[in-house]
């Protein structure tokens, strides 16, 4: 077995987390609370070094007094603890939401909307290799059919009957395949984490696997 104290700590904490498979117990709660505390401590240091120090402390030390304006707006979050001034917390919240929405809308439109429309289009380059599993014409047609049928399924302004019903039923299959692939990917990610942890226990801790 390992003689490294940190490996032992990591292994015992891993077993404490695994103990929840039996039932909730003090060992699991200790590991859970320790993880939460370490995460909070880590992010406090991270925010201090990456945001507070370069954007507040250093500018004020260099007499850049305009820094006091955003600092004062940020301090308004603490009005949450003063009932009479509680309504002033809406000011920093409104500024934060407006800033992040204004910044993320163009990026989201570029990354999600335009790229999705571009990926749905059938272009002439697909004719060079019709059966290419990534950029072939057949894949392009399949994606186009999937997008149109899925949109038809979520089109509720008209009753689903006749051709619309047939197209909507095809859309259901694409939606189910999409959900299944997403669920399978999630399960694979969790299983990969479990395999990595078991590998650590049997390799680094008890040296059962070389």
CSV table of N, CA, C and O in Angstrom, one decimal, residues 89-153:
chain,number,residue,atom,x,y,z
A,89,UNK,N,-30.4,47.2,-3.5
A,89,UNK,CA,-29.7,46.1,-4.1
A,89,UNK,C,-30.1,45.9,-5.6
A,89,UNK,O,-29.4,45.2,-6.4
A,90,UNK,N,-31.3,46.4,-6.0
A,90,UNK,CA,-31.7,46.3,-7.3
A,90,UNK,C,-30.8,47.0,-8.3
A,90,UNK,O,-30.7,46.6,-9.5
A,91,UNK,N,-30.1,48.0,-7.9
A,91,UNK,CA,-29.2,48.8,-8.7
A,91,UNK,C,-28.0,47.9,-9.3
A,91,UNK,O,-27.9,47.8,-10.5
A,92,UNK,N,-27.2,47.3,-8.4
A,92,UNK,CA,-26.1,46.4,-8.9
A,92,UNK,C,-26.7,45.2,-9.7
A,92,UNK,O,-26.1,44.8,-10.7
A,93,UNK,N,-27.8,44.7,-9.2
A,93,UNK,CA,-28.4,43.6,-10.0
A,93,UNK,C,-28.8,44.0,-11.4
A,93,UNK,O,-28.5,43.3,-12.4
A,94,UNK,N,-29.4,45.1,-11.5
A,94,UNK,CA,-29.8,45.6,-12.9
A,94,UNK,C,-28.6,45.9,-13.7
A,94,UNK,O,-28.6,45.5,-14.9
A,95,UNK,N,-27.6,46.5,-13.2
A,95,UNK,CA,-26.4,46.8,-14.0
A,95,UNK,C,-25.7,45.5,-14.4
A,95,UNK,O,-25.3,45.3,-15.6
A,96,UNK,N,-25.6,44.5,-13.5
A,96,UNK,CA,-25.0,43.2,-13.8
A,96,UNK,C,-25.8,42.5,-14.9
A,96,UNK,O,-25.2,42.0,-15.9
A,97,UNK,N,-27.1,42.4,-14.8
A,97,UNK,CA,-27.9,41.7,-15.8
A,97,UNK,C,-27.8,42.4,-17.1
A,97,UNK,O,-27.7,41.8,-18.2
A,98,UNK,N,-27.9,43.7,-17.1
A,98,UNK,CA,-27.8,44.5,-18.4
A,98,UNK,C,-26.5,44.3,-19.0
A,98,UNK,O,-26.4,44.1,-20.3
A,99,UNK,N,-25.4,44.3,-18.2
A,99,UNK,CA,-24.1,44.1,-18.8
A,99,UNK,C,-23.9,42.7,-19.4
A,99,UNK,O,-23.4,42.6,-20.6
A,100,UNK,N,-24.3,41.7,-18.6
A,100,UNK,CA,-24.1,40.3,-19.1
A,100,UNK,C,-25.0,40.0,-20.3
A,100,UNK,O,-24.6,39.3,-21.2
A,101,UNK,N,-26.2,40.5,-20.3
A,101,UNK,CA,-27.1,40.3,-21.4
A,101,UNK,C,-26.6,40.9,-22.6
A,101,UNK,O,-26.6,40.4,-23.7
A,102,UNK,N,-26.2,42.2,-22.5
A,102,UNK,CA,-25.6,42.9,-23.7
A,102,UNK,C,-24.4,42.3,-24.2
A,102,UNK,O,-24.2,42.3,-25.4
A,103,UNK,N,-23.6,41.7,-23.4
A,103,UNK,CA,-22.3,41.1,-23.8
A,103,UNK,C,-22.6,39.7,-24.4
A,103,UNK,O,-21.9,39.3,-25.4
A,104,UNK,N,-23.5,38.9,-23.8
A,104,UNK,CA,-23.7,37.5,-24.2
A,104,UNK,C,-24.7,37.4,-25.4
A,104,UNK,O,-24.5,36.4,-26.1
A,105,UNK,N,-25.6,38.3,-25.6
A,105,UNK,CA,-26.5,38.2,-26.7
A,105,UNK,C,-25.8,38.1,-28.1
A,105,UNK,O,-26.1,37.2,-28.9
A,106,UNK,N,-24.9,39.0,-28.4
A,106,UNK,CA,-24.2,38.9,-29.7
A,106,UNK,C,-23.4,37.6,-29.8
A,106,UNK,O,-23.4,36.9,-30.9
A,107,UNK,N,-22.7,37.2,-28.7
A,107,UNK,CA,-21.9,36.0,-28.8
A,107,UNK,C,-22.8,34.7,-28.9
A,107,UNK,O,-22.5,33.8,-29.7
A,108,UNK,N,-23.9,34.7,-28.2
A,108,UNK,CA,-24.8,33.6,-28.3
A,108,UNK,C,-25.4,33.5,-29.7
A,108,UNK,O,-25.6,32.4,-30.2
A,109,UNK,N,-25.8,34.6,-30.2
A,109,UNK,CA,-26.4,34.6,-31.6
A,109,UNK,C,-25.4,34.1,-32.6
A,109,UNK,O,-25.7,33.4,-33.5
A,110,UNK,N,-24.1,34.6,-32.4
A,110,UNK,CA,-23.1,34.1,-33.4
A,110,UNK,C,-22.8,32.6,-33.2
A,110,UNK,O,-22.7,31.9,-34.2
A,111,UNK,N,-22.7,32.2,-31.9
A,111,UNK,CA,-22.2,30.8,-31.7
A,111,UNK,C,-23.4,29.8,-31.9
A,111,UNK,O,-23.1,28.7,-32.4
A,112,UNK,N,-24.6,30.1,-31.4
A,112,UNK,CA,-25.7,29.2,-31.4
A,112,UNK,C,-26.6,29.3,-32.6
A,112,UNK,O,-27.0,28.3,-33.2
A,113,UNK,N,-27.0,30.5,-33.0
A,113,UNK,CA,-28.0,30.7,-34.0
A,113,UNK,C,-27.3,30.6,-35.4
A,113,UNK,O,-27.7,29.7,-36.2
A,114,UNK,N,-26.4,31.5,-35.7
A,114,UNK,CA,-25.8,31.5,-37.0
A,114,UNK,C,-25.0,30.2,-37.3
A,114,UNK,O,-25.2,29.7,-38.5
A,115,UNK,N,-24.3,29.7,-36.4
A,115,UNK,CA,-23.6,28.4,-36.6
A,115,UNK,C,-24.5,27.3,-36.9
A,115,UNK,O,-24.3,26.4,-37.7
A,116,UNK,N,-25.7,27.3,-36.1
A,116,UNK,CA,-26.6,26.2,-36.3
A,116,UNK,C,-27.3,26.3,-37.7
A,116,UNK,O,-27.5,25.3,-38.4
A,117,UNK,N,-27.6,27.5,-38.1
A,117,UNK,CA,-28.2,27.7,-39.5
A,117,UNK,C,-27.2,27.3,-40.5
A,117,UNK,O,-27.5,26.6,-41.5
A,118,UNK,N,-25.9,27.7,-40.3
A,118,UNK,CA,-24.9,27.3,-41.3
A,118,UNK,C,-24.7,25.8,-41.4
A,118,UNK,O,-24.5,25.3,-42.4
A,119,UNK,N,-24.8,25.1,-40.2
A,119,UNK,CA,-24.6,23.7,-40.2
A,119,UNK,C,-25.8,23.0,-40.8
A,119,UNK,O,-25.7,21.8,-41.2
A,120,UNK,N,-26.9,23.6,-40.9
A,120,UNK,CA,-28.1,23.0,-41.4
A,120,UNK,C,-28.2,23.1,-42.9
A,120,UNK,O,-28.8,22.3,-43.6
A,121,UNK,N,-27.5,24.1,-43.5
A,121,UNK,CA,-27.6,24.3,-45.0
A,121,UNK,C,-26.8,23.2,-45.7
A,121,UNK,O,-25.8,22.7,-45.3
A,122,UNK,N,-27.4,22.9,-46.9
A,122,UNK,CA,-26.7,21.9,-47.8
A,122,UNK,C,-26.0,22.8,-48.9
A,122,UNK,O,-26.6,23.6,-49.5
A,123,UNK,N,-24.7,22.6,-49.0
A,123,UNK,CA,-23.9,23.4,-49.9
A,123,UNK,C,-23.3,22.5,-51.0
A,123,UNK,O,-23.3,21.2,-50.9
A,124,UNK,N,-22.7,23.1,-52.0
A,124,UNK,CA,-22.1,22.4,-53.2
A,124,UNK,C,-20.9,21.5,-52.8
A,124,UNK,O,-20.6,20.6,-53.4
A,125,UNK,N,-20.2,21.9,-51.7
A,125,UNK,CA,-19.0,21.1,-51.3
A,125,UNK,C,-19.4,19.7,-50.9
A,125,UNK,O,-18.6,18.8,-50.9
A,126,UNK,N,-20.6,19.5,-50.5
A,126,UNK,CA,-21.1,18.2,-50.1
A,126,UNK,C,-21.2,17.3,-51.2
A,126,UNK,O,-21.3,16.0,-51.1
A,127,UNK,N,-21.3,17.8,-52.5
A,127,UNK,CA,-21.4,16.9,-53.7
A,127,UNK,C,-20.1,16.2,-54.0
A,127,UNK,O,-20.2,15.2,-54.7
A,128,UNK,N,-19.0,16.7,-53.5
A,128,UNK,CA,-17.7,16.0,-53.8
A,128,UNK,C,-17.6,14.6,-53.2
A,128,UNK,O,-17.0,13.7,-53.7
A,129,UNK,N,-18.2,14.4,-52.0
A,129,UNK,CA,-18.2,13.1,-51.4
A,129,UNK,C,-19.5,12.9,-50.7
A,129,UNK,O,-19.8,13.3,-49.6
A,130,UNK,N,-20.4,12.3,-51.5
A,130,UNK,CA,-21.8,12.2,-51.0
A,130,UNK,C,-22.0,11.4,-49.7
A,130,UNK,O,-22.7,11.8,-48.8
A,131,UNK,N,-21.1,10.3,-49.5
A,131,UNK,CA,-21.3,9.4,-48.4
A,131,UNK,C,-20.3,9.7,-47.2
A,131,UNK,O,-20.2,8.9,-46.3
A,132,UNK,N,-19.7,10.9,-47.3
A,132,UNK,CA,-18.8,11.3,-46.2
A,132,UNK,C,-19.6,11.4,-44.9
A,132,UNK,O,-20.6,12.1,-44.8
A,133,UNK,N,-19.2,10.6,-43.8
A,133,UNK,CA,-20.0,10.6,-42.6
A,133,UNK,C,-20.0,11.9,-41.8
A,133,UNK,O,-20.8,12.1,-40.9
A,134,UNK,N,-19.2,12.9,-42.3
A,134,UNK,CA,-19.2,14.2,-41.5
A,134,UNK,C,-19.7,15.3,-42.4
A,134,UNK,O,-20.4,16.2,-42.0
A,135,UNK,N,-19.2,15.4,-43.7
A,135,UNK,CA,-19.5,16.5,-44.5
A,135,UNK,C,-20.2,16.1,-45.8
A,135,UNK,O,-20.2,16.9,-46.8
A,136,UNK,N,-20.7,14.9,-45.9
A,136,UNK,CA,-21.3,14.4,-47.1
A,136,UNK,C,-22.7,14.9,-47.4
A,136,UNK,O,-23.3,15.5,-46.5
A,137,UNK,N,-23.2,14.7,-48.6
A,137,UNK,CA,-24.5,15.2,-48.9
A,137,UNK,C,-25.6,14.5,-48.1
A,137,UNK,O,-26.6,15.2,-47.7
A,138,UNK,N,-25.5,13.2,-47.9
A,138,UNK,CA,-26.5,12.5,-47.2
A,138,UNK,C,-26.6,12.9,-45.8
A,138,UNK,O,-27.7,13.0,-45.2
A,139,UNK,N,-25.5,13.2,-45.2
A,139,UNK,CA,-25.5,13.7,-43.8
A,139,UNK,C,-26.2,15.1,-43.7
A,139,UNK,O,-27.0,15.4,-42.9
A,140,UNK,N,-25.9,16.0,-44.8
A,140,UNK,CA,-26.5,17.3,-44.8
A,140,UNK,C,-28.0,17.2,-45.0
A,140,UNK,O,-28.8,17.9,-44.3
A,141,UNK,N,-28.5,16.3,-45.9
A,141,UNK,CA,-29.9,16.1,-46.0
A,141,UNK,C,-30.6,15.5,-44.8
A,141,UNK,O,-31.7,15.9,-44.4
A,142,UNK,N,-29.9,14.6,-44.1
A,142,UNK,CA,-30.4,14.1,-42.8
A,142,UNK,C,-30.6,15.2,-41.8
A,142,UNK,O,-31.6,15.2,-41.1
A,143,UNK,N,-29.6,16.0,-41.7
A,143,UNK,CA,-29.6,17.1,-40.7
A,143,UNK,C,-30.8,18.1,-41.1
A,143,UNK,O,-31.5,18.5,-40.2
A,144,UNK,N,-30.9,18.4,-42.4
A,144,UNK,CA,-32.0,19.3,-42.8
A,144,UNK,C,-33.4,18.7,-42.5
A,144,UNK,O,-34.2,19.4,-42.0
A,145,UNK,N,-33.5,17.4,-42.8
A,145,UNK,CA,-34.8,16.7,-42.4
A,145,UNK,C,-35.1,16.7,-40.9
A,145,UNK,O,-36.2,17.0,-40.5
A,146,UNK,N,-34.0,16.5,-40.1
A,146,UNK,CA,-34.2,16.5,-38.7
A,146,UNK,C,-34.6,17.8,-38.2
A,146,UNK,O,-35.4,18.0,-37.3
A,147,UNK,N,-33.9,18.9,-38.7
A,147,UNK,CA,-34.2,20.3,-38.2
A,147,UNK,C,-35.7,20.6,-38.6
A,147,UNK,O,-36.4,21.1,-37.7
A,148,UNK,N,-36.1,20.4,-39.8
A,148,UNK,CA,-37.4,20.8,-40.3
A,148,UNK,C,-38.5,20.0,-39.5
A,148,UNK,O,-39.5,20.6,-39.0
A,149,UNK,N,-38.3,18.7,-39.4
A,149,UNK,CA,-39.3,17.9,-38.7
A,149,UNK,C,-39.4,18.2,-37.2
A,149,UNK,O,-40.5,18.2,-36.6
A,150,UNK,N,-38.2,18.5,-36.6
A,150,UNK,CA,-38.2,18.9,-35.1
A,150,UNK,C,-38.9,20.2,-34.9
A,150,UNK,O,-39.7,20.4,-34.0
A,151,UNK,N,-38.6,21.2,-35.8
A,151,UNK,CA,-39.3,22.5,-35.7
A,151,UNK,C,-40.8,22.3,-35.9
A,151,UNK,O,-41.6,22.9,-35.2
A,152,UNK,N,-41.2,21.4,-36.8
A,152,UNK,CA,-42.6,21.1,-37.1
A,152,UNK,C,-43.3,20.6,-35.9
A,152,UNK,O,-44.4,20.9,-35.5
A,153,UNK,N,-42.6,19.7,-35.1
A,153,UNK,CA,-43.1,19.1,-33.9
A,153,UNK,C,-43.5,20.1,-32.9
A,153,UNK,O,-44.4,20.0,-32.2
